[in-house]
Each structure stands twice: as C-alpha cells, then as structure tokens.
Amino acid sequence: MKIKKSKLIINMESCKQASELANSVAFNAIIIVGIIISATGFVVEIWVMLKITNRILLHQNTRILIITHQLWLILHCAARVFTYTYILVGYQKKHTDPCGYMMFPWECLMIRGPIILTSSLNVASVPAIVSERAIATFLSSKYENFGKTIAVVLIMAQTVIGIGCVLFLYGNFSLLKYGMMVYCARASNKASAKVIVVLSFQAAISFISALVLPLLFSINKRLHRNKIHVNLSHRYQIMENINSLQTLSPMVAFHALLLAVYMSAHCLYYTFNSTFPKFSLTTAIYLECVQLTPLYALTLPIAIVWTEKYVRKTVQENRRKVIELTGSEVADHYFIYELLRNENRFTVNFENIICVFFFRQFSKDLWERMLENVQFL
C-alpha cells in the first residue's frame, strides 16, 4: 500500500521499518556512542592542534598541511555530532503514525552532506601531505624559495578533490525525485555504483600515498649518503626530509589501515546492495558500526604526541653531539664532504672555503652559544 505525503510517495512497509529503527535499543545505543566518540574526538583534536601540532618541529608547510588534516577531522566530528543528535531527537518523539519517523530528502542532504564532504576532504589531505614531501625531495636544493606557496596550492587541490567527490555523488540529486527515506546513509541501487567509484578512487590515492612515503625516505637517505648536497641549506633540507618522513609514517600508515577497513566494509555493502535491496535493521547497524573516521580522530592525537616527542628527542640528541665538537672539528665534520666530484675531477665550492675559514675562527664556547639559537642541526 502506498500513500502520498507532501507530494512524496511513502510505502507503508518502509514506515514500519522506520518505526522499527527508531524504537531499536541497539541502534539508539550506537547513535549515543557515536555522539560520545565524535564529541571527544572534536575536543581532543582541537587541543592537540593548538598545543602540539602548531609547535611541532617540522617544516612550516608540513605543519600547515597536518593542521589542515586535523581541521577536516574536527569539522567531520562536529558534523557527526549534529547528525546523530538530530536523528536521536527525532527518534525520541513518539508518533502514532509510523510514517512520522521517516525523513524528507532535504533532511538527509542536510545531515549527511557535511559528513560526506568533510570525510572526502580528510581523505584527500593525506596525499597532499605526501605530495609536499615529494616536492621537498625532488626540489630540495631550491625548496625554501617557494615559501608557503606549496602548502596553499596543495590545500586548494585537496579542496577541489573533496568537493569534486561530493558533486559526483550528488550531482543529479533532486529533493522531489526521491520518496521519504527510512535511513539516510543507505544509497539507492543507482547511486551505489557512484559510491563504489568514489570509494575506490579515495582508496587508490590513500594507498599510493602510503607506498610513496617509504620510497621518498629511501631516496632522501641515498641523497644524504652520497653527499649530493652543495651547500648548508640543501643539506638541511635533506635532513629535514628524512626526519619528517620518519615522523609522518605512523600517521599515514594508521590512516591507510583504518581507511582499508572502512572502504572494504562499505564496498562490500554497496556491491551487494543491488542483490539484496531490502532494507533491514541489521543493515543500519552495520553501516553505523563501520564509521571509523571519528575513531581515527580520537586516536590520531596519540600518533601526533608520539611524533612530537620523537622529533624533540632527535633534535636534542643532534645538538648534544655537535656541542661536544670544537669549532674546527665541526667545520671539518661537514665541509670535508663538500669536495664534489665532477667529471672525475674534484672541484671546490668557493663558498665552502670561506665558511671553513669562518668556522675555524670560533672557539668551542662561542660555538655552544650559537647553538642555543638554532632549532635544527
């Protein structure tokens, strides 16, 4: 039996399913847990972003992109808190008519649109971080000349990718085309193909990023081992690449792992959605249980705090080693490698000769005082 309500067709069987969903203790419990996790992740991410990420000893472009990654997580958690609260409040209202628990298409767009958008932006932000390190690797000799331009361009790129994914999903969405909905996160059979395409694309760029990171680390280690650098700035950039890639590895690997579980679970559902189109309470519980982005937002600060401690310890150890050297020993330690082989003949960089002479004029005490104003060595 079908009835019309506000020019939208409603199936009575769907009304019963909506009533069953609203009165399910298990589903309501999952919604409450989702609110708690998302709200906690929201608060923790803000605190870590302001207190730790903003001060972490990494390149400014890397810091900006990590903060952007956290910002998308913060907005995602806020969107989930709003969505879950909206659903929970709606379910607490008692309706004699079971169709009263169903939602209009505009409601679904309002509560699910921000979640999908922020999720897409968050996924796109990880390849942006890896891309920044790739640029720093292959353009290491002149990377500092670009300033913050690279970070701005990569933020714009990830924004375009995130918005593009949402437009691809909702490009032909009509508020009057679809009837009243039982559960907003469930896609129609026609939309399932689009969802699979978007999920596959996001999985591809994320896993490629996870594979590229160790490759970049290997390249920078080889550059450092072969003494390719031609001046102090270039040498510093290579060392910065090595340190930052080491510290970014846990975050990227953990993100790829959670994303693999999330993508697999959703692709599994949307693949068989057309085979088993009938909606059930189990389907709603399954889809809510595999929403792992709030859990990632809650656990990411652990990786960032560990990263901050690791970087600080590494820098302090490097300072300690250099402080133990005299001025002339420091000069010899570095500039002995500035004799570059060019066509089987050694050529000496004139700039380095001047620097060697300059460093040898300083005593150990003066060298230690200079180190107090240096962040990285």
PDB file of N, CA and C in Angstrom, residues 104-183:
ATOM      1  N   PHE A 104      12.569  13.431   5.227  1.00  0.00           N
ATOM      2  CA  PHE A 104      12.475  14.026   3.904  1.00  0.00           C
ATOM      3  C   PHE A 104      13.854  14.009   3.238  1.00  0.00           C
ATOM      4  N   PRO A 105      13.891  14.037   1.921  1.00  0.00           N
ATOM      5  CA  PRO A 105      15.192  14.068   1.228  1.00  0.00           C
ATOM      6  C   PRO A 105      16.055  15.268   1.634  1.00  0.00           C
ATOM      7  N   TRP A 106      15.438  16.428   1.854  1.00  0.00           N
ATOM      8  CA  TRP A 106      16.224  17.605   2.246  1.00  0.00           C
ATOM      9  C   TRP A 106      16.864  17.417   3.623  1.00  0.00           C
ATOM     10  N   GLU A 107      16.187  16.654   4.496  1.00  0.00           N
ATOM     11  CA  GLU A 107      16.770  16.371   5.804  1.00  0.00           C
ATOM     12  C   GLU A 107      18.016  15.495   5.664  1.00  0.00           C
ATOM     13  N   CYS A 108      17.905  14.494   4.812  1.00  0.00           N
ATOM     14  CA  CYS A 108      19.053  13.606   4.591  1.00  0.00           C
ATOM     15  C   CYS A 108      20.232  14.372   3.997  1.00  0.00           C
ATOM     16  N   LEU A 109      19.936  15.276   3.050  1.00  0.00           N
ATOM     17  CA  LEU A 109      21.000  16.081   2.453  1.00  0.00           C
ATOM     18  C   LEU A 109      21.631  17.002   3.492  1.00  0.00           C
ATOM     19  N   MET A 110      20.820  17.529   4.385  1.00  0.00           N
ATOM     20  CA  MET A 110      21.305  18.464   5.400  1.00  0.00           C
ATOM     21  C   MET A 110      22.211  17.776   6.422  1.00  0.00           C
ATOM     22  N   ILE A 111      21.845  16.559   6.833  1.00  0.00           N
ATOM     23  CA  ILE A 111      22.611  15.909   7.901  1.00  0.00           C
ATOM     24  C   ILE A 111      23.732  15.010   7.376  1.00  0.00           C
ATOM     25  N   ARG A 112      23.599  14.501   6.151  1.00  0.00           N
ATOM     26  CA  ARG A 112      24.623  13.598   5.610  1.00  0.00           C
ATOM     27  C   ARG A 112      25.609  14.295   4.687  1.00  0.00           C
ATOM     28  N   GLY A 113      25.189  15.403   4.069  1.00  0.00           N
ATOM     29  CA  GLY A 113      26.075  16.125   3.160  1.00  0.00           C
ATOM     30  C   GLY A 113      27.368  16.590   3.813  1.00  0.00           C
ATOM     31  N   PRO A 114      27.317  17.280   4.968  1.00  0.00           N
ATOM     32  CA  PRO A 114      28.558  17.717   5.630  1.00  0.00           C
ATOM     33  C   PRO A 114      29.470  16.563   6.033  1.00  0.00           C
ATOM     34  N   ILE A 115      28.885  15.426   6.413  1.00  0.00           N
ATOM     35  CA  ILE A 115      29.699  14.263   6.787  1.00  0.00           C
ATOM     36  C   ILE A 115      30.488  13.752   5.591  1.00  0.00           C
ATOM     37  N   ILE A 116      29.812  13.619   4.458  1.00  0.00           N
ATOM     38  CA  ILE A 116      30.471  13.114   3.252  1.00  0.00           C
ATOM     39  C   ILE A 116      31.526  14.103   2.763  1.00  0.00           C
ATOM     40  N   LEU A 117      31.213  15.403   2.821  1.00  0.00           N
ATOM     41  CA  LEU A 117      32.156  16.424   2.358  1.00  0.00           C
ATOM     42  C   LEU A 117      33.427  16.431   3.203  1.00  0.00           C
ATOM     43  N   THR A 118      33.283  16.491   4.521  1.00  0.00           N
ATOM     44  CA  THR A 118      34.461  16.534   5.397  1.00  0.00           C
ATOM     45  C   THR A 118      35.255  15.231   5.353  1.00  0.00           C
ATOM     46  N   SER A 119      34.561  14.115   5.162  1.00  0.00           N
ATOM     47  CA  SER A 119      35.261  12.840   5.033  1.00  0.00           C
ATOM     48  C   SER A 119      36.109  12.813   3.764  1.00  0.00           C
ATOM     49  N   SER A 120      35.549  13.308   2.657  1.00  0.00           N
ATOM     50  CA  SER A 120      36.290  13.356   1.392  1.00  0.00           C
ATOM     51  C   SER A 120      37.484  14.300   1.484  1.00  0.00           C
ATOM     52  N   LEU A 121      37.299  15.436   2.148  1.00  0.00           N
ATOM     53  CA  LEU A 121      38.398  16.390   2.319  1.00  0.00           C
ATOM     54  C   LEU A 121      39.503  15.806   3.186  1.00  0.00           C
ATOM     55  N   ASN A 122      39.114  15.070   4.213  1.00  0.00           N
ATOM     56  CA  ASN A 122      40.109  14.458   5.095  1.00  0.00           C
ATOM     57  C   ASN A 122      40.929  13.401   4.370  1.00  0.00           C
ATOM     58  N   VAL A 123      40.265  12.597   3.552  1.00  0.00           N
ATOM     59  CA  VAL A 123      40.978  11.567   2.787  1.00  0.00           C
ATOM     60  C   VAL A 123      41.940  12.217   1.794  1.00  0.00           C
ATOM     61  N   ALA A 124      41.513  13.314   1.167  1.00  0.00           N
ATOM     62  CA  ALA A 124      42.359  13.985   0.175  1.00  0.00           C
ATOM     63  C   ALA A 124      43.534  14.717   0.808  1.00  0.00           C
ATOM     64  N   SER A 125      43.467  14.997   2.107  1.00  0.00           N
ATOM     65  CA  SER A 125      44.537  15.757   2.758  1.00  0.00           C
ATOM     66  C   SER A 125      45.799  14.930   2.988  1.00  0.00           C
ATOM     67  N   VAL A 126      45.665  13.615   3.104  1.00  0.00           N
ATOM     68  CA  VAL A 126      46.845  12.763   3.307  1.00  0.00           C
ATOM     69  C   VAL A 126      47.734  12.732   2.060  1.00  0.00           C
ATOM     70  N   PRO A 127      47.190  12.508   0.849  1.00  0.00           N
ATOM     71  CA  PRO A 127      48.043  12.608  -0.341  1.00  0.00           C
ATOM     72  C   PRO A 127      48.678  13.986  -0.500  1.00  0.00           C
ATOM     73  N   ALA A 128      48.004  15.025  -0.013  1.00  0.00           N
ATOM     74  CA  ALA A 128      48.588  16.371  -0.091  1.00  0.00           C
ATOM     75  C   ALA A 128      49.843  16.470   0.773  1.00  0.00           C
ATOM     76  N   ILE A 129      49.809  15.868   1.962  1.00  0.00           N
ATOM     77  CA  ILE A 129      50.981  15.874   2.845  1.00  0.00           C
ATOM     78  C   ILE A 129      52.142  15.128   2.192  1.00  0.00           C
ATOM     79  N   VAL A 130      51.849  13.967   1.614  1.00  0.00           N
ATOM     80  CA  VAL A 130      52.888  13.177   0.954  1.00  0.00           C
ATOM     81  C   VAL A 130      53.419  13.911  -0.279  1.00  0.00           C
ATOM     82  N   SER A 131      52.533  14.579  -1.009  1.00  0.00           N
ATOM     83  CA  SER A 131      52.961  15.341  -2.189  1.00  0.00           C
ATOM     84  C   SER A 131      53.916  16.464  -1.805  1.00  0.00           C
ATOM     85  N   GLU A 132      53.636  17.112  -0.677  1.00  0.00           N
ATOM     86  CA  GLU A 132      54.523  18.182  -0.206  1.00  0.00           C
ATOM     87  C   GLU A 132      55.918  17.648   0.088  1.00  0.00           C
ATOM     88  N   ARG A 133      55.992  16.473   0.698  1.00  0.00           N
ATOM     89  CA  ARG A 133      57.294  15.864   0.984  1.00  0.00           C
ATOM     90  C   ARG A 133      57.975  15.399  -0.303  1.00  0.00           C
ATOM     91  N   ALA A 134      57.183  14.997  -1.293  1.00  0.00           N
ATOM     92  CA  ALA A 134      57.762  14.600  -2.579  1.00  0.00           C
ATOM     93  C   ALA A 134      58.382  15.806  -3.282  1.00  0.00           C
ATOM     94  N   ILE A 135      57.677  16.941  -3.234  1.00  0.00           N
ATOM     95  CA  ILE A 135      58.222  18.166  -3.824  1.00  0.00           C
ATOM     96  C   ILE A 135      59.495  18.586  -3.095  1.00  0.00           C
ATOM     97  N   ALA A 136      59.471  18.473  -1.768  1.00  0.00           N
ATOM     98  CA  ALA A 136      60.659  18.818  -0.982  1.00  0.00           C
ATOM     99  C   ALA A 136      61.828  17.893  -1.287  1.00  0.00           C
ATOM    100  N   THR A 137      61.538  16.673  -1.709  1.00  0.00           N
ATOM    101  CA  THR A 137      62.595  15.710  -2.036  1.00  0.00           C
ATOM    102  C   THR A 137      63.219  16.001  -3.397  1.00  0.00           C
ATOM    103  N   PHE A 138      62.379  16.172  -4.405  1.00  0.00           N
ATOM    104  CA  PHE A 138      62.889  16.317  -5.766  1.00  0.00           C
ATOM    105  C   PHE A 138      63.319  17.749  -6.088  1.00  0.00           C
ATOM    106  N   LEU A 139      62.881  18.713  -5.284  1.00  0.00           N
ATOM    107  CA  LEU A 139      63.315  20.102  -5.460  1.00  0.00           C
ATOM    108  C   LEU A 139      63.992  20.600  -4.191  1.00  0.00           C
ATOM    109  N   SER A 140      64.742  19.719  -3.559  1.00  0.00           N
ATOM    110  CA  SER A 140      65.315  20.040  -2.252  1.00  0.00           C
ATOM    111  C   SER A 140      66.297  21.207  -2.300  1.00  0.00           C
ATOM    112  N   SER A 141      67.002  21.375  -3.401  1.00  0.00           N
ATOM    113  CA  SER A 141      68.017  22.429  -3.470  1.00  0.00           C
ATOM    114  C   SER A 141      67.413  23.829  -3.502  1.00  0.00           C
ATOM    115  N   LYS A 142      66.181  23.965  -3.977  1.00  0.00           N
ATOM    116  CA  LYS A 142      65.543  25.293  -4.046  1.00  0.00           C
ATOM    117  C   LYS A 142      64.154  25.308  -3.413  1.00  0.00           C
ATOM    118  N   TYR A 143      63.890  24.325  -2.552  1.00  0.00           N
ATOM    119  CA  TYR A 143      62.555  24.215  -1.957  1.00  0.00           C
ATOM    120  C   TYR A 143      62.218  25.412  -1.082  1.00  0.00           C
ATOM    121  N   GLU A 144      63.201  25.919  -0.330  1.00  0.00           N
ATOM    122  CA  GLU A 144      62.944  27.026   0.589  1.00  0.00           C
ATOM    123  C   GLU A 144      62.538  28.300  -0.137  1.00  0.00           C
ATOM    124  N   ASN A 145      62.837  28.395  -1.419  1.00  0.00           N
ATOM    125  CA  ASN A 145      62.478  29.598  -2.171  1.00  0.00           C
ATOM    126  C   ASN A 145      60.974  29.713  -2.406  1.00  0.00           C
ATOM    127  N   PHE A 146      60.254  28.591  -2.310  1.00  0.00           N
ATOM    128  CA  PHE A 146      58.816  28.607  -2.582  1.00  0.00           C
ATOM    129  C   PHE A 146      57.999  29.139  -1.405  1.00  0.00           C
ATOM    130  N   GLY A 147      58.553  29.088  -0.199  1.00  0.00           N
ATOM    131  CA  GLY A 147      57.824  29.551   0.971  1.00  0.00           C
ATOM    132  C   GLY A 147      56.577  28.720   1.240  1.00  0.00           C
ATOM    133  N   LYS A 148      55.478  29.416   1.575  1.00  0.00           N
ATOM    134  CA  LYS A 148      54.217  28.736   1.897  1.00  0.00           C
ATOM    135  C   LYS A 148      53.339  28.492   0.673  1.00  0.00           C
ATOM    136  N   THR A 149      53.847  28.854  -0.497  1.00  0.00           N
ATOM    137  CA  THR A 149      53.043  28.715  -1.714  1.00  0.00           C
ATOM    138  C   THR A 149      52.637  27.270  -1.958  1.00  0.00           C
ATOM    139  N   ILE A 150      53.558  26.336  -1.726  1.00  0.00           N
ATOM    140  CA  ILE A 150      53.269  24.917  -1.960  1.00  0.00           C
ATOM    141  C   ILE A 150      52.136  24.444  -1.065  1.00  0.00           C
ATOM    142  N   ALA A 151      52.154  24.834   0.205  1.00  0.00           N
ATOM    143  CA  ALA A 151      51.088  24.427   1.125  1.00  0.00           C
ATOM    144  C   ALA A 151      49.739  24.971   0.675  1.00  0.00           C
ATOM    145  N   VAL A 152      49.709  26.231   0.246  1.00  0.00           N
ATOM    146  CA  VAL A 152      48.454  26.847  -0.204  1.00  0.00           C
ATOM    147  C   VAL A 152      47.907  26.129  -1.433  1.00  0.00           C
ATOM    148  N   VAL A 153      48.782  25.834  -2.387  1.00  0.00           N
ATOM    149  CA  VAL A 153      48.356  25.144  -3.613  1.00  0.00           C
ATOM    150  C   VAL A 153      47.815  23.750  -3.295  1.00  0.00           C
ATOM    151  N   LEU A 154      48.481  23.028  -2.402  1.00  0.00           N
ATOM    152  CA  LEU A 154      48.038  21.675  -2.052  1.00  0.00           C
ATOM    153  C   LEU A 154      46.725  21.698  -1.271  1.00  0.00           C
ATOM    154  N   ILE A 155      46.509  22.711  -0.457  1.00  0.00           N
ATOM    155  CA  ILE A 155      45.220  22.839   0.238  1.00  0.00           C
ATOM    156  C   ILE A 155      44.106  23.095  -0.768  1.00  0.00           C
ATOM    157  N   MET A 156      44.380  23.932  -1.751  1.00  0.00           N
ATOM    158  CA  MET A 156      43.389  24.177  -2.806  1.00  0.00           C
ATOM    159  C   MET A 156      43.110  22.905  -3.597  1.00  0.00           C
ATOM    160  N   ALA A 157      44.154  22.121  -3.868  1.00  0.00           N
ATOM    161  CA  ALA A 157      43.988  20.883  -4.632  1.00  0.00           C
ATOM    162  C   ALA A 157      43.131  19.873  -3.872  1.00  0.00           C
ATOM    163  N   GLN A 158      43.399  19.696  -2.576  1.00  0.00           N
ATOM    164  CA  GLN A 158      42.608  18.735  -1.806  1.00  0.00           C
ATOM    165  C   GLN A 158      41.169  19.201  -1.648  1.00  0.00           C
ATOM    166  N   THR A 159      40.957  20.523  -1.605  1.00  0.00           N
ATOM    167  CA  THR A 159      39.594  21.052  -1.536  1.00  0.00           C
ATOM    168  C   THR A 159      38.830  20.750  -2.814  1.00  0.00           C
ATOM    169  N   VAL A 160      39.495  20.919  -3.945  1.00  0.00           N
ATOM    170  CA  VAL A 160      38.863  20.616  -5.236  1.00  0.00           C
ATOM    171  C   VAL A 160      38.514  19.133  -5.327  1.00  0.00           C
ATOM    172  N   ILE A 161      39.432  18.265  -4.879  1.00  0.00           N
ATOM    173  CA  ILE A 161      39.175  16.822  -4.919  1.00  0.00           C
ATOM    174  C   ILE A 161      37.996  16.460  -4.022  1.00  0.00           C
ATOM    175  N   GLY A 162      37.970  16.999  -2.801  1.00  0.00           N
ATOM    176  CA  GLY A 162      36.884  16.687  -1.877  1.00  0.00           C
ATOM    177  C   GLY A 162      35.537  17.150  -2.380  1.00  0.00           C
ATOM    178  N   ILE A 163      35.469  18.395  -2.855  1.00  0.00           N
ATOM    179  CA  ILE A 163      34.206  18.921  -3.382  1.00  0.00           C
ATOM    180  C   ILE A 163      33.808  18.180  -4.649  1.00  0.00           C
ATOM    181  N   GLY A 164      34.797  17.820  -5.471  1.00  0.00           N
ATOM    182  CA  GLY A 164      34.501  17.070  -6.689  1.00  0.00           C
ATOM    183  C   GLY A 164      33.854  15.727  -6.407  1.00  0.00           C
ATOM    184  N   CYS A 165      34.326  15.041  -5.369  1.00  0.00           N
ATOM    185  CA  CYS A 165      33.722  13.753  -4.992  1.00  0.00           C
ATOM    186  C   CYS A 165      32.269  13.924  -4.568  1.00  0.00           C
ATOM    187  N   VAL A 166      31.991  14.984  -3.815  1.00  0.00           N
ATOM    188  CA  VAL A 166      30.617  15.234  -3.357  1.00  0.00           C
ATOM    189  C   VAL A 166      29.712  15.588  -4.533  1.00  0.00           C
ATOM    190  N   LEU A 167      30.200  16.428  -5.436  1.00  0.00           N
ATOM    191  CA  LEU A 167      29.399  16.793  -6.605  1.00  0.00           C
ATOM    192  C   LEU A 167      29.138  15.586  -7.496  1.00  0.00           C
ATOM    193  N   PHE A 168      30.109  14.690  -7.579  1.00  0.00           N
ATOM    194  CA  PHE A 168      29.912  13.471  -8.365  1.00  0.00           C
ATOM    195  C   PHE A 168      28.793  12.609  -7.774  1.00  0.00           C
ATOM    196  N   LEU A 169      28.717  12.576  -6.444  1.00  0.00           N
ATOM    197  CA  LEU A 169      27.684  11.775  -5.783  1.00  0.00           C
ATOM    198  C   LEU A 169      26.315  12.434  -5.837  1.00  0.00           C
ATOM    199  N   TYR A 170      26.294  13.757  -5.628  1.00  0.00           N
ATOM    200  CA  TYR A 170      25.018  14.467  -5.510  1.00  0.00           C
ATOM    201  C   TYR A 170      24.706  15.340  -6.718  1.00  0.00           C
ATOM    202  N   GLY A 171      25.411  15.136  -7.819  1.00  0.00           N
ATOM    203  CA  GLY A 171      25.223  15.991  -8.978  1.00  0.00           C
ATOM    204  C   GLY A 171      23.808  16.013  -9.514  1.00  0.00           C
ATOM    205  N   ASN A 172      23.140  14.879  -9.520  1.00  0.00           N
ATOM    206  CA  ASN A 172      21.774  14.812 -10.046  1.00  0.00           C
ATOM    207  C   ASN A 172      20.748  14.548  -8.950  1.00  0.00           C
ATOM    208  N   PHE A 173      21.106  14.917  -7.715  1.00  0.00           N
ATOM    209  CA  PHE A 173      20.186  14.690  -6.596  1.00  0.00           C
ATOM    210  C   PHE A 173      19.040  15.694  -6.662  1.00  0.00           C
ATOM    211  N   SER A 174      17.818  15.207  -6.524  1.00  0.00           N
ATOM    212  CA  SER A 174      16.629  16.054  -6.547  1.00  0.00           C
ATOM    213  C   SER A 174      15.840  15.836  -5.270  1.00  0.00           C
ATOM    214  N   LEU A 175      15.412  16.934  -4.656  1.00  0.00           N
ATOM    215  CA  LEU A 175      14.662  16.840  -3.406  1.00  0.00           C
ATOM    216  C   LEU A 175      13.265  16.277  -3.615  1.00  0.00           C
ATOM    217  N   LEU A 176      12.777  16.326  -4.850  1.00  0.00           N
ATOM    218  CA  LEU A 176      11.431  15.829  -5.132  1.00  0.00           C
ATOM    219  C   LEU A 176      11.438  14.501  -5.873  1.00  0.00           C
ATOM    220  N   LYS A 177      12.615  14.087  -6.315  1.00  0.00           N
ATOM    221  CA  LYS A 177      12.700  12.859  -7.103  1.00  0.00           C
ATOM    222  C   LYS A 177      12.558  11.627  -6.237  1.00  0.00           C
ATOM    223  N   TYR A 178      13.089  11.683  -5.018  1.00  0.00           N
ATOM    224  CA  TYR A 178      13.096  10.529  -4.131  1.00  0.00           C
ATOM    225  C   TYR A 178      11.967  10.648  -3.112  1.00  0.00           C
ATOM    226  N   GLY A 179      11.459   9.507  -2.685  1.00  0.00           N
ATOM    227  CA  GLY A 179      10.411   9.498  -1.680  1.00  0.00           C
ATOM    228  C   GLY A 179      10.974   9.667  -0.288  1.00  0.00           C
ATOM    229  N   MET A 180      10.103   9.589   0.705  1.00  0.00           N
ATOM    230  CA  MET A 180      10.539   9.665   2.097  1.00  0.00           C
ATOM    231  C   MET A 180      11.518   8.527   2.375  1.00  0.00           C
ATOM    232  N   MET A 181      12.507   8.795   3.215  1.00  0.00           N
ATOM    233  CA  MET A 181      13.599   7.844   3.425  1.00  0.00           C
ATOM    234  C   MET A 181      13.563   7.253   4.821  1.00  0.00           C
ATOM    235  N   VAL A 182      13.856   5.951   4.895  1.00  0.00           N
ATOM    236  CA  VAL A 182      13.917   5.253   6.173  1.00  0.00           C
ATOM    237  C   VAL A 182      15.237   5.555   6.872  1.00  0.00           C
ATOM    238  N   TYR A 183      16.328   5.481   6.105  1.00  0.00           N
ATOM    239  CA  TYR A 183      17.679   5.623   6.660  1.00  0.00           C
ATOM    240  C   TYR A 183      18.523   6.362   5.643  1.00  0.00           C
TER     241      TYR A 183
END
